[in-house]
Amino acid sequence: MWLLGTARADLIFFPQPEEVPRGYAILSHTWLEADKADTFLKVQKLNPSRSSPPWFNPRDHLTPKIRSFLELAEEHGYEYAWVDTCCINKESSAELSEGINSMFRYYALSTICYVYLSDVQYSETDPSDDMWFAFQRSRWHWRGWTLQELIASRVLMFYSKEWICLGTKYELADRLEEATGISAAVLRFESPFTDASIATRISWAAHRKTTRPEDAAYSLFGLFGVNMPTLYGEGRHAFCRFLMEILKASRDPSIILLGKRQYVAGLEDLKSRLRREPQSRTRRHLLPLNPSPTFRTASRPNPQMLYDPCARSRRGRNEVRWYGCYSSTLYDIDDYFSTARLRARPQNSALPRSPCRQMGSSSTRPF
């Protein structure tokens, strides 16, 4: 991985993050138009050479955000720092793919992560109202890439637009839970994020946005331990390919609960709503092409309580189109709006490797 020297913004290569002496600081931020100026190639050209005058410092030629981050990290005693805009050579597809697949690891192994909230202005006179209102609605909570940065980093400090510290992830866990929907216990590392179901983890990304549609999948690699080649240009199919990779290693049936969120009073209410949707008889996707929140009923809004972990999917004469949960039981609704209750297997039995296997047949069909 490439790191920046905090004193002079010179690029230094380390084979592994663990080999960085005394650790490194890392920046989490949302991209602005000005950030495009600080590229890997620009920093590489600014790196001092033998002909450079002694007073020349490349750090002074970076954008104010990156310069302030490096100055803060140096002030806190860190010799090295990592920034996605400067430390990944996006001109090389191999380095870009390696950086994307290693991003979660970079944040997890960092000594400290600084979160810069450019849309949160610090207020000394009334810090309890306007400032925290802006914090709850910061675009940092709505970007796809910042999800894994929030989950992976152990020591994470939030800074305002003026680079004034607002608090740590541990201190602000309750506010972050309200803003992101992620449990405060997960944010405080009191509960491993891997204990959350697949549907729950993907629901954390349901309302987050990415500039490229492929990044909706690529930004979630670390949350599921997935490594796969990045193919910009495949569009939404990247998310389908990502789910197939999850299915190779996981047997969590909650993955089939991904879909459009519906607040309903019961199964009859759900079927009535589906009849009114013109696409209900034509779309037959078992797996979604975008991250979506799990199906939830109005009476029990916790997605972790709305599926039977022993349930398995079933496909008969009519291909399953919709899945729903009601009273902790998994149901499927076919094209004719008939309802079938999915049977639960014994607790000690192995779940099928993939939900695409048809009952009564030893063959499998691809999605």
PDB file of C-alpha atoms in Angstrom, residues 184-335:
ATOM      1  CA  ALA A 184     -24.655   1.135  18.902  1.00  0.00           C
ATOM      2  CA  ALA A 185     -23.367  -2.191  20.245  1.00  0.00           C
ATOM      3  CA  VAL A 186     -21.836  -2.930  16.831  1.00  0.00           C
ATOM      4  CA  LEU A 187     -20.306   0.545  16.621  1.00  0.00           C
ATOM      5  CA  ARG A 188     -18.778   0.168  20.091  1.00  0.00           C
ATOM      6  CA  PHE A 189     -17.445  -3.320  19.197  1.00  0.00           C
ATOM      7  CA  GLU A 190     -19.549  -4.831  21.968  1.00  0.00           C
ATOM      8  CA  SER A 191     -21.138  -7.108  19.372  1.00  0.00           C
ATOM      9  CA  PRO A 192     -19.319  -8.346  16.228  1.00  0.00           C
ATOM     10  CA  PHE A 193     -20.849  -6.992  13.039  1.00  0.00           C
ATOM     11  CA  THR A 194     -20.534 -10.487  11.564  1.00  0.00           C
ATOM     12  CA  ASP A 195     -23.235 -11.654  14.012  1.00  0.00           C
ATOM     13  CA  ALA A 196     -25.775  -9.543  12.112  1.00  0.00           C
ATOM     14  CA  SER A 197     -27.617 -11.398   9.355  1.00  0.00           C
ATOM     15  CA  ILE A 198     -26.787 -10.859   5.700  1.00  0.00           C
ATOM     16  CA  ALA A 199     -30.063  -9.007   5.139  1.00  0.00           C
ATOM     17  CA  THR A 200     -29.385  -6.740   8.109  1.00  0.00           C
ATOM     18  CA  ARG A 201     -25.867  -5.866   6.958  1.00  0.00           C
ATOM     19  CA  ILE A 202     -27.039  -5.103   3.430  1.00  0.00           C
ATOM     20  CA  SER A 203     -29.916  -3.042   4.823  1.00  0.00           C
ATOM     21  CA  TRP A 204     -27.286  -0.735   6.370  1.00  0.00           C
ATOM     22  CA  ALA A 205     -26.373   0.253   2.804  1.00  0.00           C
ATOM     23  CA  ALA A 206     -29.937   0.446   1.490  1.00  0.00           C
ATOM     24  CA  HIS A 207     -30.228   4.232   1.408  1.00  0.00           C
ATOM     25  CA  ARG A 208     -26.602   5.039   0.682  1.00  0.00           C
ATOM     26  CA  LYS A 209     -25.594   6.445  -2.691  1.00  0.00           C
ATOM     27  CA  THR A 210     -22.570   5.865  -4.907  1.00  0.00           C
ATOM     28  CA  THR A 211     -21.488   7.750  -7.993  1.00  0.00           C
ATOM     29  CA  ARG A 212     -20.927   4.561  -9.986  1.00  0.00           C
ATOM     30  CA  PRO A 213     -23.593   1.803  -9.794  1.00  0.00           C
ATOM     31  CA  GLU A 214     -20.863  -0.838  -9.451  1.00  0.00           C
ATOM     32  CA  ASP A 215     -19.658   0.764  -6.226  1.00  0.00           C
ATOM     33  CA  ALA A 216     -22.920  -0.204  -4.517  1.00  0.00           C
ATOM     34  CA  ALA A 217     -21.432  -3.721  -4.482  1.00  0.00           C
ATOM     35  CA  TYR A 218     -17.713  -2.936  -4.343  1.00  0.00           C
ATOM     36  CA  SER A 219     -18.114  -0.797  -1.218  1.00  0.00           C
ATOM     37  CA  LEU A 220     -19.511  -3.791   0.708  1.00  0.00           C
ATOM     38  CA  PHE A 221     -16.706  -6.291   0.091  1.00  0.00           C
ATOM     39  CA  GLY A 222     -15.215  -5.975   3.568  1.00  0.00           C
ATOM     40  CA  LEU A 223     -18.527  -6.401   5.409  1.00  0.00           C
ATOM     41  CA  PHE A 224     -18.896  -9.907   3.944  1.00  0.00           C
ATOM     42  CA  GLY A 225     -15.283 -10.967   3.430  1.00  0.00           C
ATOM     43  CA  VAL A 226     -15.744 -10.980  -0.342  1.00  0.00           C
ATOM     44  CA  ASN A 227     -12.865 -10.628  -2.784  1.00  0.00           C
ATOM     45  CA  MET A 228     -13.647 -10.478  -6.487  1.00  0.00           C
ATOM     46  CA  PRO A 229     -12.400  -8.645  -9.583  1.00  0.00           C
ATOM     47  CA  THR A 230     -13.798  -5.175 -10.175  1.00  0.00           C
ATOM     48  CA  LEU A 231     -15.294  -4.629 -13.626  1.00  0.00           C
ATOM     49  CA  TYR A 232     -16.401  -1.060 -14.114  1.00  0.00           C
ATOM     50  CA  GLY A 233     -18.954  -1.030 -16.883  1.00  0.00           C
ATOM     51  CA  GLU A 234     -21.016  -4.016 -15.680  1.00  0.00           C
ATOM     52  CA  GLY A 235     -23.476  -1.679 -13.937  1.00  0.00           C
ATOM     53  CA  ARG A 236     -26.026  -3.143 -11.555  1.00  0.00           C
ATOM     54  CA  HIS A 237     -24.968  -6.698 -12.373  1.00  0.00           C
ATOM     55  CA  ALA A 238     -22.013  -6.114 -10.052  1.00  0.00           C
ATOM     56  CA  PHE A 239     -24.378  -6.403  -7.089  1.00  0.00           C
ATOM     57  CA  CYS A 240     -25.844  -9.663  -8.371  1.00  0.00           C
ATOM     58  CA  ARG A 241     -22.321 -11.049  -8.845  1.00  0.00           C
ATOM     59  CA  PHE A 242     -21.500  -9.859  -5.333  1.00  0.00           C
ATOM     60  CA  LEU A 243     -24.482 -11.737  -3.860  1.00  0.00           C
ATOM     61  CA  MET A 244     -23.445 -14.894  -5.691  1.00  0.00           C
ATOM     62  CA  GLU A 245     -20.037 -14.660  -4.030  1.00  0.00           C
ATOM     63  CA  ILE A 246     -21.735 -14.386  -0.628  1.00  0.00           C
ATOM     64  CA  LEU A 247     -23.818 -17.491  -1.372  1.00  0.00           C
ATOM     65  CA  LYS A 248     -20.659 -19.517  -2.000  1.00  0.00           C
ATOM     66  CA  ALA A 249     -19.560 -19.075   1.604  1.00  0.00           C
ATOM     67  CA  SER A 250     -22.759 -18.437   3.578  1.00  0.00           C
ATOM     68  CA  ARG A 251     -25.960 -20.353   4.237  1.00  0.00           C
ATOM     69  CA  ASP A 252     -27.811 -17.533   5.909  1.00  0.00           C
ATOM     70  CA  PRO A 253     -31.357 -17.684   4.426  1.00  0.00           C
ATOM     71  CA  SER A 254     -31.993 -14.021   5.206  1.00  0.00           C
ATOM     72  CA  ILE A 255     -30.387 -13.196   1.880  1.00  0.00           C
ATOM     73  CA  ILE A 256     -33.689 -14.039   0.170  1.00  0.00           C
ATOM     74  CA  LEU A 257     -35.452 -11.378   2.231  1.00  0.00           C
ATOM     75  CA  LEU A 258     -33.797  -8.591   0.276  1.00  0.00           C
ATOM     76  CA  GLY A 259     -36.326  -6.522  -1.588  1.00  0.00           C
ATOM     77  CA  LYS A 260     -38.599  -3.535  -1.518  1.00  0.00           C
ATOM     78  CA  ARG A 261     -39.629  -2.398   1.941  1.00  0.00           C
ATOM     79  CA  GLN A 262     -43.366  -2.683   2.576  1.00  0.00           C
ATOM     80  CA  TYR A 263     -45.117  -1.567   5.757  1.00  0.00           C
ATOM     81  CA  VAL A 264     -48.213  -3.746   5.924  1.00  0.00           C
ATOM     82  CA  ALA A 265     -50.721  -4.931   8.493  1.00  0.00           C
ATOM     83  CA  GLY A 266     -50.613  -8.560   7.354  1.00  0.00           C
ATOM     84  CA  LEU A 267     -50.302 -10.953   4.438  1.00  0.00           C
ATOM     85  CA  GLU A 268     -53.640 -10.005   2.920  1.00  0.00           C
ATOM     86  CA  ASP A 269     -52.643  -6.363   2.975  1.00  0.00           C
ATOM     87  CA  LEU A 270     -49.350  -7.259   1.259  1.00  0.00           C
ATOM     88  CA  LYS A 271     -51.097  -9.257  -1.471  1.00  0.00           C
ATOM     89  CA  SER A 272     -53.530  -6.416  -2.022  1.00  0.00           C
ATOM     90  CA  ARG A 273     -50.639  -3.998  -2.526  1.00  0.00           C
ATOM     91  CA  LEU A 274     -48.878  -6.341  -4.944  1.00  0.00           C
ATOM     92  CA  ARG A 275     -52.006  -6.645  -7.083  1.00  0.00           C
ATOM     93  CA  ARG A 276     -51.934  -2.893  -7.562  1.00  0.00           C
ATOM     94  CA  GLU A 277     -48.325  -2.913  -8.795  1.00  0.00           C
ATOM     95  CA  PRO A 278     -48.094  -3.400 -12.579  1.00  0.00           C
ATOM     96  CA  GLN A 279     -44.669  -5.041 -12.324  1.00  0.00           C
ATOM     97  CA  SER A 280     -45.760  -7.756  -9.890  1.00  0.00           C
ATOM     98  CA  ARG A 281     -46.652 -10.226 -12.676  1.00  0.00           C
ATOM     99  CA  THR A 282     -43.683  -9.555 -14.917  1.00  0.00           C
ATOM    100  CA  ARG A 283     -40.614  -9.199 -12.698  1.00  0.00           C
ATOM    101  CA  ARG A 284     -39.176 -12.482 -11.462  1.00  0.00           C
ATOM    102  CA  HIS A 285     -35.912 -11.584  -9.734  1.00  0.00           C
ATOM    103  CA  LEU A 286     -34.919 -13.917  -6.949  1.00  0.00           C
ATOM    104  CA  LEU A 287     -31.912 -11.735  -6.182  1.00  0.00           C
ATOM    105  CA  PRO A 288     -32.033  -7.929  -6.351  1.00  0.00           C
ATOM    106  CA  LEU A 289     -29.633  -5.868  -8.422  1.00  0.00           C
ATOM    107  CA  ASN A 290     -29.376  -3.152  -5.758  1.00  0.00           C
ATOM    108  CA  PRO A 291     -28.936  -3.180  -1.972  1.00  0.00           C
ATOM    109  CA  SER A 292     -32.352  -2.872  -0.354  1.00  0.00           C
ATOM    110  CA  PRO A 293     -33.715  -2.873   3.173  1.00  0.00           C
ATOM    111  CA  THR A 294     -35.348  -6.041   4.390  1.00  0.00           C
ATOM    112  CA  PHE A 295     -39.081  -6.569   4.327  1.00  0.00           C
ATOM    113  CA  ARG A 296     -40.616  -5.350   7.574  1.00  0.00           C
ATOM    114  CA  THR A 297     -44.083  -5.256   9.047  1.00  0.00           C
ATOM    115  CA  ALA A 298     -45.363  -2.209  10.829  1.00  0.00           C
ATOM    116  CA  SER A 299     -45.972  -4.086  14.053  1.00  0.00           C
ATOM    117  CA  ARG A 300     -42.454  -5.515  14.353  1.00  0.00           C
ATOM    118  CA  PRO A 301     -39.885  -3.243  12.717  1.00  0.00           C
ATOM    119  CA  ASN A 302     -36.737  -5.114  13.740  1.00  0.00           C
ATOM    120  CA  PRO A 303     -35.495  -7.033  10.667  1.00  0.00           C
ATOM    121  CA  GLN A 304     -33.497  -9.459  12.817  1.00  0.00           C
ATOM    122  CA  MET A 305     -36.741 -10.676  14.396  1.00  0.00           C
ATOM    123  CA  LEU A 306     -38.603 -11.186  11.148  1.00  0.00           C
ATOM    124  CA  TYR A 307     -37.211 -14.361   9.672  1.00  0.00           C
ATOM    125  CA  ASP A 308     -36.850 -17.930  10.807  1.00  0.00           C
ATOM    126  CA  PRO A 309     -33.110 -18.836  10.675  1.00  0.00           C
ATOM    127  CA  CYS A 310     -34.081 -22.425   9.895  1.00  0.00           C
ATOM    128  CA  ALA A 311     -36.339 -21.547   6.965  1.00  0.00           C
ATOM    129  CA  ARG A 312     -35.381 -22.533   3.440  1.00  0.00           C
ATOM    130  CA  SER A 313     -36.643 -21.307   0.116  1.00  0.00           C
ATOM    131  CA  ARG A 314     -38.930 -23.428  -2.048  1.00  0.00           C
ATOM    132  CA  ARG A 315     -39.699 -23.298  -5.747  1.00  0.00           C
ATOM    133  CA  GLY A 316     -42.543 -25.362  -7.106  1.00  0.00           C
ATOM    134  CA  ARG A 317     -44.538 -25.113 -10.313  1.00  0.00           C
ATOM    135  CA  ASN A 318     -44.827 -21.363  -9.960  1.00  0.00           C
ATOM    136  CA  GLU A 319     -41.549 -19.528  -9.606  1.00  0.00           C
ATOM    137  CA  VAL A 320     -41.261 -17.545  -6.393  1.00  0.00           C
ATOM    138  CA  ARG A 321     -41.456 -13.808  -6.979  1.00  0.00           C
ATOM    139  CA  TRP A 322     -42.064 -12.174  -3.576  1.00  0.00           C
ATOM    140  CA  TYR A 323     -40.970 -13.054  -0.079  1.00  0.00           C
ATOM    141  CA  GLY A 324     -42.490 -11.652   3.063  1.00  0.00           C
ATOM    142  CA  CYS A 325     -42.338 -12.026   6.822  1.00  0.00           C
ATOM    143  CA  TYR A 326     -45.210 -11.986   9.246  1.00  0.00           C
ATOM    144  CA  SER A 327     -45.229 -13.111  12.864  1.00  0.00           C
ATOM    145  CA  SER A 328     -41.636 -14.411  12.592  1.00  0.00           C
ATOM    146  CA  THR A 329     -42.610 -16.838   9.818  1.00  0.00           C
ATOM    147  CA  LEU A 330     -41.295 -16.772   6.269  1.00  0.00           C
ATOM    148  CA  TYR A 331     -43.810 -16.838   3.406  1.00  0.00           C
ATOM    149  CA  ASP A 332     -43.579 -16.781  -0.355  1.00  0.00           C
ATOM    150  CA  ILE A 333     -46.146 -15.244  -2.671  1.00  0.00           C
ATOM    151  CA  ASP A 334     -46.284 -16.504  -6.248  1.00  0.00           C
ATOM    152  CA  ASP A 335     -47.527 -14.790  -9.393  1.00  0.00           C
TER     153      ASP A 335
END
